[in-house]
mmCIF file of C-alpha atoms and ligand atoms in Angstrom:
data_model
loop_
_atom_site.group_PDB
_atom_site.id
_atom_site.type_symbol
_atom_site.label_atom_id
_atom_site.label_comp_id
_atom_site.label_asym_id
_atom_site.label_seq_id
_atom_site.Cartn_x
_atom_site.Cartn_y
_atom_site.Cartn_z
ATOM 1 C CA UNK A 7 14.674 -15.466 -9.430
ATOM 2 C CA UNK A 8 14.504 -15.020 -5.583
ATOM 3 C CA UNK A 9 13.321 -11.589 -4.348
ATOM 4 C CA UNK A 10 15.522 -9.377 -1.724
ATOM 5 C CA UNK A 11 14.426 -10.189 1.493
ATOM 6 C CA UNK A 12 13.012 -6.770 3.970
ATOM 7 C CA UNK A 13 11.698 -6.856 7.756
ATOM 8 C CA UNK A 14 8.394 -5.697 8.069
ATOM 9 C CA UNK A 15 7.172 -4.025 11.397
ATOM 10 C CA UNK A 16 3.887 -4.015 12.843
ATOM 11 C CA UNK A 17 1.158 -4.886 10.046
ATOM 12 C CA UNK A 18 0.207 -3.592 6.906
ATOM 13 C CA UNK A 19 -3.023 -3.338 5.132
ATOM 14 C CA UNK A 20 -3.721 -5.561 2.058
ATOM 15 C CA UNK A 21 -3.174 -2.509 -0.246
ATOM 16 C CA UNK A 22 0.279 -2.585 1.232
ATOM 17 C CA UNK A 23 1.013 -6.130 2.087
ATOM 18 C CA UNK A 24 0.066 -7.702 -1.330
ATOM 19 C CA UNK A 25 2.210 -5.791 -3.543
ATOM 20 C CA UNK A 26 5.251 -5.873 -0.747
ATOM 21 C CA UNK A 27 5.172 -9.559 -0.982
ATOM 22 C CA UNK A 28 4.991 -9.292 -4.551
ATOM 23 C CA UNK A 29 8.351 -7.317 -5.015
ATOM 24 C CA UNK A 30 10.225 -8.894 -1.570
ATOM 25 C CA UNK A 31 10.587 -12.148 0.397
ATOM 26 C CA UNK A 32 9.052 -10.585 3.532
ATOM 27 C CA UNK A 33 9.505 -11.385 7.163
ATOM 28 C CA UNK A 34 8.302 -10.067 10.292
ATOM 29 C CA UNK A 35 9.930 -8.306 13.312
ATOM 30 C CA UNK A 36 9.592 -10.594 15.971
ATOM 31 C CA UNK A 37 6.733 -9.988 18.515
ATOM 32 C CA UNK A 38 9.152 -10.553 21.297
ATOM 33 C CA UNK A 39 11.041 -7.237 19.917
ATOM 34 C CA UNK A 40 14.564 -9.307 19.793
ATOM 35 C CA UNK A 41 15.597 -9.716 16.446
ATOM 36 C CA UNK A 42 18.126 -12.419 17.243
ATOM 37 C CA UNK A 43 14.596 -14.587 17.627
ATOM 38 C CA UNK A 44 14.991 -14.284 13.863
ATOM 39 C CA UNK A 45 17.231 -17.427 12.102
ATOM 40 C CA UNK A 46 20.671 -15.736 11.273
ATOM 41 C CA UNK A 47 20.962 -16.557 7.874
ATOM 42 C CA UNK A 48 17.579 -14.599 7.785
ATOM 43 C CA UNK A 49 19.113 -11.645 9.581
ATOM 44 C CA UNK A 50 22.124 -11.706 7.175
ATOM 45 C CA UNK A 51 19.614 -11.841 4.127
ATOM 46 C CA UNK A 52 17.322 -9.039 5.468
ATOM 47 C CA UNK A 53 18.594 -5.718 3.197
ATOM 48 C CA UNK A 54 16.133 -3.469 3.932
ATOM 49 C CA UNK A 55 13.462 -2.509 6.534
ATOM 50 C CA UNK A 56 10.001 -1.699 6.001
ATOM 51 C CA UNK A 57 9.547 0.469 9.114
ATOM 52 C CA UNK A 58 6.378 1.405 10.893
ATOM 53 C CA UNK A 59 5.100 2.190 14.505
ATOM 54 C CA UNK A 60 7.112 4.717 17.244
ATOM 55 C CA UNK A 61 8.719 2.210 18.973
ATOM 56 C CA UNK A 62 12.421 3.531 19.479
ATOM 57 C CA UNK A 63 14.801 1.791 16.790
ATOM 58 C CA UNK A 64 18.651 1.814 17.639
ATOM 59 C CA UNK A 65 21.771 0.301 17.059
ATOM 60 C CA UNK A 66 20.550 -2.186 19.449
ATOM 61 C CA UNK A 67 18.280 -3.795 16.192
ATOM 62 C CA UNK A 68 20.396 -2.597 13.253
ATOM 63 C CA UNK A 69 23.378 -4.064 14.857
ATOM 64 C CA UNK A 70 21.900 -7.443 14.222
ATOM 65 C CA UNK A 71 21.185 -7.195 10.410
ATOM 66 C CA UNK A 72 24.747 -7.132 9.087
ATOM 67 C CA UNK A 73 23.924 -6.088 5.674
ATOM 68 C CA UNK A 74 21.109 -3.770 6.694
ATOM 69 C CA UNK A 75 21.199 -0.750 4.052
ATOM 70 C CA UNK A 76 17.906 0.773 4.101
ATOM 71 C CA UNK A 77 15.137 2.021 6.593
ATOM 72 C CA UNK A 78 12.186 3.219 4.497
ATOM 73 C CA UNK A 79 9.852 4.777 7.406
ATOM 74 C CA UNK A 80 6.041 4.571 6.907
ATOM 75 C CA UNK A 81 5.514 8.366 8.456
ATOM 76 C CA UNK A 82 6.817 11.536 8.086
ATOM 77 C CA UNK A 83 8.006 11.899 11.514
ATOM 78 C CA UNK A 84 11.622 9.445 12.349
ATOM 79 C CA UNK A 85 12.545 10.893 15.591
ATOM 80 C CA UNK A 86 12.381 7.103 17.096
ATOM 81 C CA UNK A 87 14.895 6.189 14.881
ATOM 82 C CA UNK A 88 18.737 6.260 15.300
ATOM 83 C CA UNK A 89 19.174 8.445 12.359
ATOM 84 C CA UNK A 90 22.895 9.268 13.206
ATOM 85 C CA UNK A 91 23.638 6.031 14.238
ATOM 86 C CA UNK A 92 21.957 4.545 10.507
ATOM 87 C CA UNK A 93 23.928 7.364 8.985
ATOM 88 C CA UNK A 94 27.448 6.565 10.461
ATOM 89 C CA UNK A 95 26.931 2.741 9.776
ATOM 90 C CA UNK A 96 25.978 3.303 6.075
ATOM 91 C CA UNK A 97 22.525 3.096 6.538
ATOM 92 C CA UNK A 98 20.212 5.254 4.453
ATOM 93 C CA UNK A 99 17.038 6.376 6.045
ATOM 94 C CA UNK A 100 13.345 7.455 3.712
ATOM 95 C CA UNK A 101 9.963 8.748 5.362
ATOM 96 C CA UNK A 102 6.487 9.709 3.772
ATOM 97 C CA UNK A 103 6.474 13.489 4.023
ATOM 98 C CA UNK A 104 3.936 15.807 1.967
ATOM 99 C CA UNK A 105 1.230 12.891 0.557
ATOM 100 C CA UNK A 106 0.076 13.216 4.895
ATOM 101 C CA UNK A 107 0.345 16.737 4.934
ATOM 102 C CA UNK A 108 -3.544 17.870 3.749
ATOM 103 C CA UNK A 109 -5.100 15.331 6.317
ATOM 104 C CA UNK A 110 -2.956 16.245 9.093
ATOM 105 C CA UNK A 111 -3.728 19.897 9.301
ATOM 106 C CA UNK A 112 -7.460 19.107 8.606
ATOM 107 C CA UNK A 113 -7.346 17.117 11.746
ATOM 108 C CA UNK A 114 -5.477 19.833 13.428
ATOM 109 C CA UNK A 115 -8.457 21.907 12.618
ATOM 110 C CA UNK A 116 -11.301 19.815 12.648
ATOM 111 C CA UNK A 117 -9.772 19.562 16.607
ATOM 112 C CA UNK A 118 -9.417 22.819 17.135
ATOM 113 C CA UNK A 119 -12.989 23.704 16.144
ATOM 114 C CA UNK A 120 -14.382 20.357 17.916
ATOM 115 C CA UNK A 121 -12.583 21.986 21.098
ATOM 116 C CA UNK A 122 -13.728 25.235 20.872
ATOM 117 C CA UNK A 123 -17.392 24.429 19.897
ATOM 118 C CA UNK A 124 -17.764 21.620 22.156
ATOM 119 C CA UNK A 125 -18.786 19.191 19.260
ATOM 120 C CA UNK A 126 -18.887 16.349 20.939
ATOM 121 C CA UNK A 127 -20.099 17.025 23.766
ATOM 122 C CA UNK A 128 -22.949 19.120 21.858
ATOM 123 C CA UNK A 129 -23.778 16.005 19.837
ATOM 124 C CA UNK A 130 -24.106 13.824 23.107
ATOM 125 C CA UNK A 131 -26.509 16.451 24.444
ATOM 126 C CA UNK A 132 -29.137 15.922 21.805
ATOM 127 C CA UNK A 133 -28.363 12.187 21.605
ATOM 128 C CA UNK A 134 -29.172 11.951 25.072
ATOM 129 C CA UNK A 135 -32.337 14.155 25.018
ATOM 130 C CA UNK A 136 -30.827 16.518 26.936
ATOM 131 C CA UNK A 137 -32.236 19.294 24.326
ATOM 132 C CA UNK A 138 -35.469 18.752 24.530
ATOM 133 C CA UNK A 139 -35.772 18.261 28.516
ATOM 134 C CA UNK A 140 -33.182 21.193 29.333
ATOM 135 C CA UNK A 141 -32.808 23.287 27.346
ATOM 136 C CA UNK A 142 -29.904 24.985 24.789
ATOM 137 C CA UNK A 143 -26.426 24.222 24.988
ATOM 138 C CA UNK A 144 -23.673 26.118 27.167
ATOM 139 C CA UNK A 145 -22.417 28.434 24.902
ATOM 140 C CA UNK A 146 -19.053 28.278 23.397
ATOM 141 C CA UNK A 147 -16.313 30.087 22.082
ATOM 142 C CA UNK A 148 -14.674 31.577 18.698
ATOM 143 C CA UNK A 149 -12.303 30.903 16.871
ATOM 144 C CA UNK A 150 -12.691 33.366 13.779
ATOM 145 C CA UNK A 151 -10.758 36.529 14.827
ATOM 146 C CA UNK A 152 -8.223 35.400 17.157
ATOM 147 C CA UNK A 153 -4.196 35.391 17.378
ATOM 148 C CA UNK A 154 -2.943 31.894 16.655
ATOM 149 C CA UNK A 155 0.776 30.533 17.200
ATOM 150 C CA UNK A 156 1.610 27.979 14.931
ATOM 151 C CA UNK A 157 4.714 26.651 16.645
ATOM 152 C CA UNK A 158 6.956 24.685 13.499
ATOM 153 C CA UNK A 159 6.325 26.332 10.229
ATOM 154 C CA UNK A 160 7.330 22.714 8.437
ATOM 155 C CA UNK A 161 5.239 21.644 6.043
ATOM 156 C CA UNK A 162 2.513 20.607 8.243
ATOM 157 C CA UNK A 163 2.847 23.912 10.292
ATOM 158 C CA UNK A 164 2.411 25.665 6.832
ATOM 159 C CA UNK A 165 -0.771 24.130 5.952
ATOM 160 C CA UNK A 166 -2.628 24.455 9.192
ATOM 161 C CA UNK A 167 -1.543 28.196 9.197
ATOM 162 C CA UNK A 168 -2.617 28.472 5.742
ATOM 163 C CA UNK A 169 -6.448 27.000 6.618
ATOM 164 C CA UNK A 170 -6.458 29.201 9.808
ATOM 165 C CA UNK A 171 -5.884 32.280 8.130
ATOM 166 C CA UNK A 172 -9.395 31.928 6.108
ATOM 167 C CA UNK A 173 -10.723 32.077 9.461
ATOM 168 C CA UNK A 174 -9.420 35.615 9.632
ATOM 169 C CA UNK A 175 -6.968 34.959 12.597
ATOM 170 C CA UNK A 176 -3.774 36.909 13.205
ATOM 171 C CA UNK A 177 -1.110 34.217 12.465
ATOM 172 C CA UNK A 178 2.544 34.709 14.625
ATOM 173 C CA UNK A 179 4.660 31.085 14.757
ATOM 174 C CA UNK A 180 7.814 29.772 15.823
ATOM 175 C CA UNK A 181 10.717 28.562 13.597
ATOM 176 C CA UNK A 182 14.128 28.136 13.553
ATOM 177 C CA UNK A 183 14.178 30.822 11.175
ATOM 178 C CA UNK A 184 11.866 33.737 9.860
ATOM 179 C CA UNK A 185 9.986 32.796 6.899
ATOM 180 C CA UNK A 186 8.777 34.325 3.498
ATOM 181 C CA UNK A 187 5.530 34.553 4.834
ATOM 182 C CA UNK A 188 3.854 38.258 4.454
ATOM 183 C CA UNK A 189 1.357 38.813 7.005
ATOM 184 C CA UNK A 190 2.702 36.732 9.277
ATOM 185 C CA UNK A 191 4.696 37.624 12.455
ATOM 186 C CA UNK A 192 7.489 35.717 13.320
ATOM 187 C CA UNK A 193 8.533 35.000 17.050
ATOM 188 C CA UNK A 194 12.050 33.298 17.931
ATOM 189 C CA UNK A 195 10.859 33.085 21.117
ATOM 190 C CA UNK A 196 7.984 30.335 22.369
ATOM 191 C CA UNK A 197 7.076 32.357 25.530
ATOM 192 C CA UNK A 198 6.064 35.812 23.490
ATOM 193 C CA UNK A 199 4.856 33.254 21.356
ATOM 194 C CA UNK A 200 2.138 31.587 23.969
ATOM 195 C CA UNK A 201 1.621 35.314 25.272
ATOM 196 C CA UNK A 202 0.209 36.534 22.440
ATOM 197 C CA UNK A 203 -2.023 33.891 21.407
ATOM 198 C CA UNK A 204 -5.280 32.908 21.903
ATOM 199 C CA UNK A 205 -4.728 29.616 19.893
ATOM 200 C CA UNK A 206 -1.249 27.450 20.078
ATOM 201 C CA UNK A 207 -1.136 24.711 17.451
ATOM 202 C CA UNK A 208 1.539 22.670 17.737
ATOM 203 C CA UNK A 209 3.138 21.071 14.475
ATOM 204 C CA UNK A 210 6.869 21.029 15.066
ATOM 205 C CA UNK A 211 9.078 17.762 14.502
ATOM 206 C CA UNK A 212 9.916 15.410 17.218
ATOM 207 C CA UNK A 213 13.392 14.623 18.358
ATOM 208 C CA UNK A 214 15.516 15.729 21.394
ATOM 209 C CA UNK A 215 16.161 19.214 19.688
ATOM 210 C CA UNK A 216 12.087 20.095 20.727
ATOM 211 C CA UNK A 217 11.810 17.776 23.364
ATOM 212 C CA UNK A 218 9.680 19.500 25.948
ATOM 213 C CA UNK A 219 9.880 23.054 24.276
ATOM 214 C CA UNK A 220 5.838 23.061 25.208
ATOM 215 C CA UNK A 221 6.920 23.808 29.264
ATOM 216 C CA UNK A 222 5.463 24.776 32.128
ATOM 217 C CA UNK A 223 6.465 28.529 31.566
ATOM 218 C CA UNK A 224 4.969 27.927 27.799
ATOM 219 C CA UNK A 225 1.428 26.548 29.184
ATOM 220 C CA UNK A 226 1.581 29.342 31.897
ATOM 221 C CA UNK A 227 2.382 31.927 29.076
ATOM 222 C CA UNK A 228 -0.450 30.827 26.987
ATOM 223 C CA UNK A 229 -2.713 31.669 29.940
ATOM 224 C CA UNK A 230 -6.108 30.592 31.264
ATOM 225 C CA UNK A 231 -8.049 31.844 28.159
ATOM 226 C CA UNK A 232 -6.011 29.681 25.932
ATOM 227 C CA UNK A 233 -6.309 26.595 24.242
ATOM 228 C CA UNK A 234 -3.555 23.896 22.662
ATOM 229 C CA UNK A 235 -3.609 21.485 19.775
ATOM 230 C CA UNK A 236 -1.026 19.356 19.327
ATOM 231 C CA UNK A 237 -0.936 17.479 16.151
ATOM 232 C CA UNK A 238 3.041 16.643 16.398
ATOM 233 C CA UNK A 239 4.872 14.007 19.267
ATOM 234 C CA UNK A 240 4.029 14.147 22.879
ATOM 235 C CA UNK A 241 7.395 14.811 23.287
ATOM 236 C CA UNK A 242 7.444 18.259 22.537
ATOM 237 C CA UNK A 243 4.938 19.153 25.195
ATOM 238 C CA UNK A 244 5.572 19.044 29.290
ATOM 239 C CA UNK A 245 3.247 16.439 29.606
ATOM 240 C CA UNK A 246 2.538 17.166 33.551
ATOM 241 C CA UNK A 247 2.776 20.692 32.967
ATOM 242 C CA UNK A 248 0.102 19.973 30.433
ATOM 243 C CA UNK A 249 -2.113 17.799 33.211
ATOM 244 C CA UNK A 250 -1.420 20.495 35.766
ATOM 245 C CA UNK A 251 -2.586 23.547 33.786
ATOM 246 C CA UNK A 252 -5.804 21.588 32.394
ATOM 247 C CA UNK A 253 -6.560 19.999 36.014
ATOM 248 C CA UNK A 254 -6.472 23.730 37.650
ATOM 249 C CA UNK A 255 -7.908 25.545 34.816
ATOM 250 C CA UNK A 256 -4.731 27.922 34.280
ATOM 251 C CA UNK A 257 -5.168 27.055 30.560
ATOM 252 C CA UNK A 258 -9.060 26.667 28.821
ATOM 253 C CA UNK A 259 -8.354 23.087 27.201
ATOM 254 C CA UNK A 260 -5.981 20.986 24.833
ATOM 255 C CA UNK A 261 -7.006 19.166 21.657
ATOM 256 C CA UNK A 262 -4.494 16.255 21.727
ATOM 257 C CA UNK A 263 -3.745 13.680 19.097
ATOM 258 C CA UNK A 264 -0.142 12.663 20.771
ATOM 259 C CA UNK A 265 1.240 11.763 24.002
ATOM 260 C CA UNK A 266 4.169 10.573 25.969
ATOM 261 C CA UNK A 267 3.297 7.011 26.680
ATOM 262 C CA UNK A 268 0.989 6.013 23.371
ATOM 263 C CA UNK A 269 -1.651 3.872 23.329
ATOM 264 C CA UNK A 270 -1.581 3.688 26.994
ATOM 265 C CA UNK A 271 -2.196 7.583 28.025
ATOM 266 C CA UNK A 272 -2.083 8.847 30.958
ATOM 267 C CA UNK A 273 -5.319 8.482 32.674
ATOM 268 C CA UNK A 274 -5.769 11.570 34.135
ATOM 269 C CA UNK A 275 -6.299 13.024 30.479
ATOM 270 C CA UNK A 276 -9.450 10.830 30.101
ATOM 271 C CA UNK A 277 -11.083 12.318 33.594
ATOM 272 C CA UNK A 278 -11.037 16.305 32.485
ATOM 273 C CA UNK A 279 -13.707 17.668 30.289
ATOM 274 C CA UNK A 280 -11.430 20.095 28.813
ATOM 275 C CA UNK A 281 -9.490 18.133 26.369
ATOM 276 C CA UNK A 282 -10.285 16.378 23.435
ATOM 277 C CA UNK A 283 -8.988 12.890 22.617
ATOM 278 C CA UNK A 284 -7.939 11.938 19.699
ATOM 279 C CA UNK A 285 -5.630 7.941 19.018
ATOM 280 C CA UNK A 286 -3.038 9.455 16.687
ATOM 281 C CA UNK A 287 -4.869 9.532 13.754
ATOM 282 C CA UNK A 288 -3.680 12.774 12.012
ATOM 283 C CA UNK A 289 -2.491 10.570 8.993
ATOM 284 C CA UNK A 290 -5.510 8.155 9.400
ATOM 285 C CA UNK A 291 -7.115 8.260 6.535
ATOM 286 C CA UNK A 292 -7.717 5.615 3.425
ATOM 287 C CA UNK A 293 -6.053 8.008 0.834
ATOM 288 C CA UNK A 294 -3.147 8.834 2.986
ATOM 289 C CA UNK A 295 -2.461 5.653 4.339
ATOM 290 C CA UNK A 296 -2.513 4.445 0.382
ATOM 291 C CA UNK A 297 -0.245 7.409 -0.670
ATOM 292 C CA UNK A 298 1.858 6.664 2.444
ATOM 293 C CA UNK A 299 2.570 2.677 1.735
ATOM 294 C CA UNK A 300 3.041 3.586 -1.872
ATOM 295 C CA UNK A 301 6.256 6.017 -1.113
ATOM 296 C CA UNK A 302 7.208 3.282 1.122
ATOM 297 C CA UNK A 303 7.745 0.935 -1.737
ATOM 298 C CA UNK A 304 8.969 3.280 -4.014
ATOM 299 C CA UNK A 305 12.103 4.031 -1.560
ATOM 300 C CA UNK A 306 12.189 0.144 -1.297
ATOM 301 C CA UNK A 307 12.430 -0.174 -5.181
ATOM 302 C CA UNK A 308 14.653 2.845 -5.582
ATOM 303 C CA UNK A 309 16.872 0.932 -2.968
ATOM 304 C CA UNK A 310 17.170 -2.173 -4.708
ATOM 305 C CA UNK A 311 17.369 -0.875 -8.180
ATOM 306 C CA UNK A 312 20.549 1.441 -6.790
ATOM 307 C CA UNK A 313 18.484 4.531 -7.712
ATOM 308 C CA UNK A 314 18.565 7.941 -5.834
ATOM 309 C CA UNK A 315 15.947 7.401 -3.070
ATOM 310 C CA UNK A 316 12.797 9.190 -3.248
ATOM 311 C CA UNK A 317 12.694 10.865 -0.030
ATOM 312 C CA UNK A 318 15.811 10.324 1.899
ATOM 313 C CA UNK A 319 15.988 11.563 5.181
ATOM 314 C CA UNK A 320 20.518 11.146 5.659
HETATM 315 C C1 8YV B 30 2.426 7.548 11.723
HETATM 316 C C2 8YV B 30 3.048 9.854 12.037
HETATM 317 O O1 8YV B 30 3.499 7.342 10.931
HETATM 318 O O2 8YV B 30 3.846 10.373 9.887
HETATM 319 C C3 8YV B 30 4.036 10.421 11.085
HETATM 320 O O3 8YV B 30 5.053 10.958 11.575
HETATM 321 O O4 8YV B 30 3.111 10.068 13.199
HETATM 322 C C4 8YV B 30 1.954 8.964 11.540
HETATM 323 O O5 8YV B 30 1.565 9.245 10.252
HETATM 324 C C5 8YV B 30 1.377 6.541 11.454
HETATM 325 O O6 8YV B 30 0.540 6.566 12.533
HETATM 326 C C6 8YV B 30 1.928 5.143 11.282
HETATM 327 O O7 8YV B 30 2.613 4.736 12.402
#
């Protein structure tokens, strides 16, 4: 019996291309990003996509899969994709949210205390010798204590708040809405938001409803004591605000594991010892990548078996 046929984007692990080639006749999106490189009879046989990456996808590549029905995300986050367009053409779109959620906000921690303790550069200074010919490190700062503002209160947002507050902070965030969440102050507004904290942590969706929402007057709010993590898209942060206030020291530092222009950052980021760098790897682990490929396939299968998709996103 022959197997549906899906596009594949950008490349899998074994754990998730064995079994996908198992279930599906496979192909790959072209590396020239034009799908018409692809044979049309494969393009009419392609039902499904198995998306992955942040590379914007738009009518301008479902258009050329005419029975297209299904983009199954690999991530939790789809603002790159059309959703709207997808939805209006009959095209159902799945994503991977809560099996990343755990490793993202340890990340999101793990940065925030890296930052604040100067980790890395601690662990350089006794790698290089620098402790035994000079002395004790510059001393660094807390983070047990202090006002944080989570800024989304998603899932992810959620978590990270919910780690922080064993570290006895006072917890405020941003949402669309207040939340059931006792003991924690809501703000509808991101500038009292950045003026009260100490601590912003940034875990709100992408999309063009919080693109930028980080601004200048945000960064300016949060004030030369304070410090950013952002552990959600580039896009929701003024990126040259962001260079501006960490350049002139009109906010402490940044913990940063997305940007505007990934892989290739901007390079200014790399020069200031304020900020720590991290290659999008919130989701990066074995068990979560697993977890992640497996809810994949199982919006694939639910797809092709005309079962109610697992996580649908329209
Ligand atoms: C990526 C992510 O999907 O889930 C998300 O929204 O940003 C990540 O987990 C992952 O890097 C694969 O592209």
């Amino acid at each position: 019996m022959s197997k549906p046929h899906i596009l594949s984007f950008e490349s899998y692990d074994d754990w998730d291309s064995v079994p996908m080639a198992e279930a599906y006749d496979v192909h790959q999106f072209p590396a020239s990003s034009n799908p018409m490189d692809l044979p049309e009879k494969v393009r009419n046989d392609i039902k499904a996509f198995a998306f992955k990456g942040h590379a914007h996808l738009g009518a301008d590549i479902m258009d050329a899969f005419p029975n297209l029905g299904l983009v199954a995300n690999y991530g939790v986050g789809f603002d790159t994709i059309d959703v709207a367009y997808a939805s209006a053409n009959g095209i159902a779109v799945t994503n991977t949210p809560d099996v990343l959620t755990d490793d993202v906000a340890d990340l999101a921690i793990g940065m925030l205390l890296a930052l604040s303790r100067d980790i890395v550069g601690a662990s350089d200074w006794v790698r290089s010798g620098n402790w035994a010919s000079s002395g004790a490190y510059p001393l660094q700062r807390t983070i047990s204590g202090k006002t944080v503002g989570v800024v989304g209160l998603g899932r992810i947002g959620h978590a990270i708040a919910t780690r922080l507050q064993s570290f006895n902070t006072d917890i405020h965030y941003f949402a669309r809405s207040e939340k059931d969440t006792p003991g924690w102050t809501y703000q509808s507004d991101l500038v009292e938001l950045a003026t009260v904290a100490d601590i912003m942590m940034v875990a709100v969706s992408g999309g063009p409803e919080t693109a930028g929402i980080i601004s200048a007057e945000v960064i300016q709010a949060l004030g030369p004591d304070g410090v950013m993590v952002n552990s959600a898209r580039g896009s929701t942060v003024d990126e040259e605000a962001l260079l501006q206030a960490l350049e002139t020291g009109n906010i402490r530092g940044a913990a940063l594991d997305v940007y505007d222009n990934e892989p290739n950052i901007d390079p200014r980021f790399a020069k200031l010892s304020n900020v720590l760098l991290q290659p999008h790897q919130s989701s990066g682990t074995i068990e979560t990548r697993q977890r992640m490929g497996e809810l994949q396939r199982q919006n694939l299968q639910a797809f092709f078996a005309n079962k109610p998709l697992v996580t649908p996103v329209n």
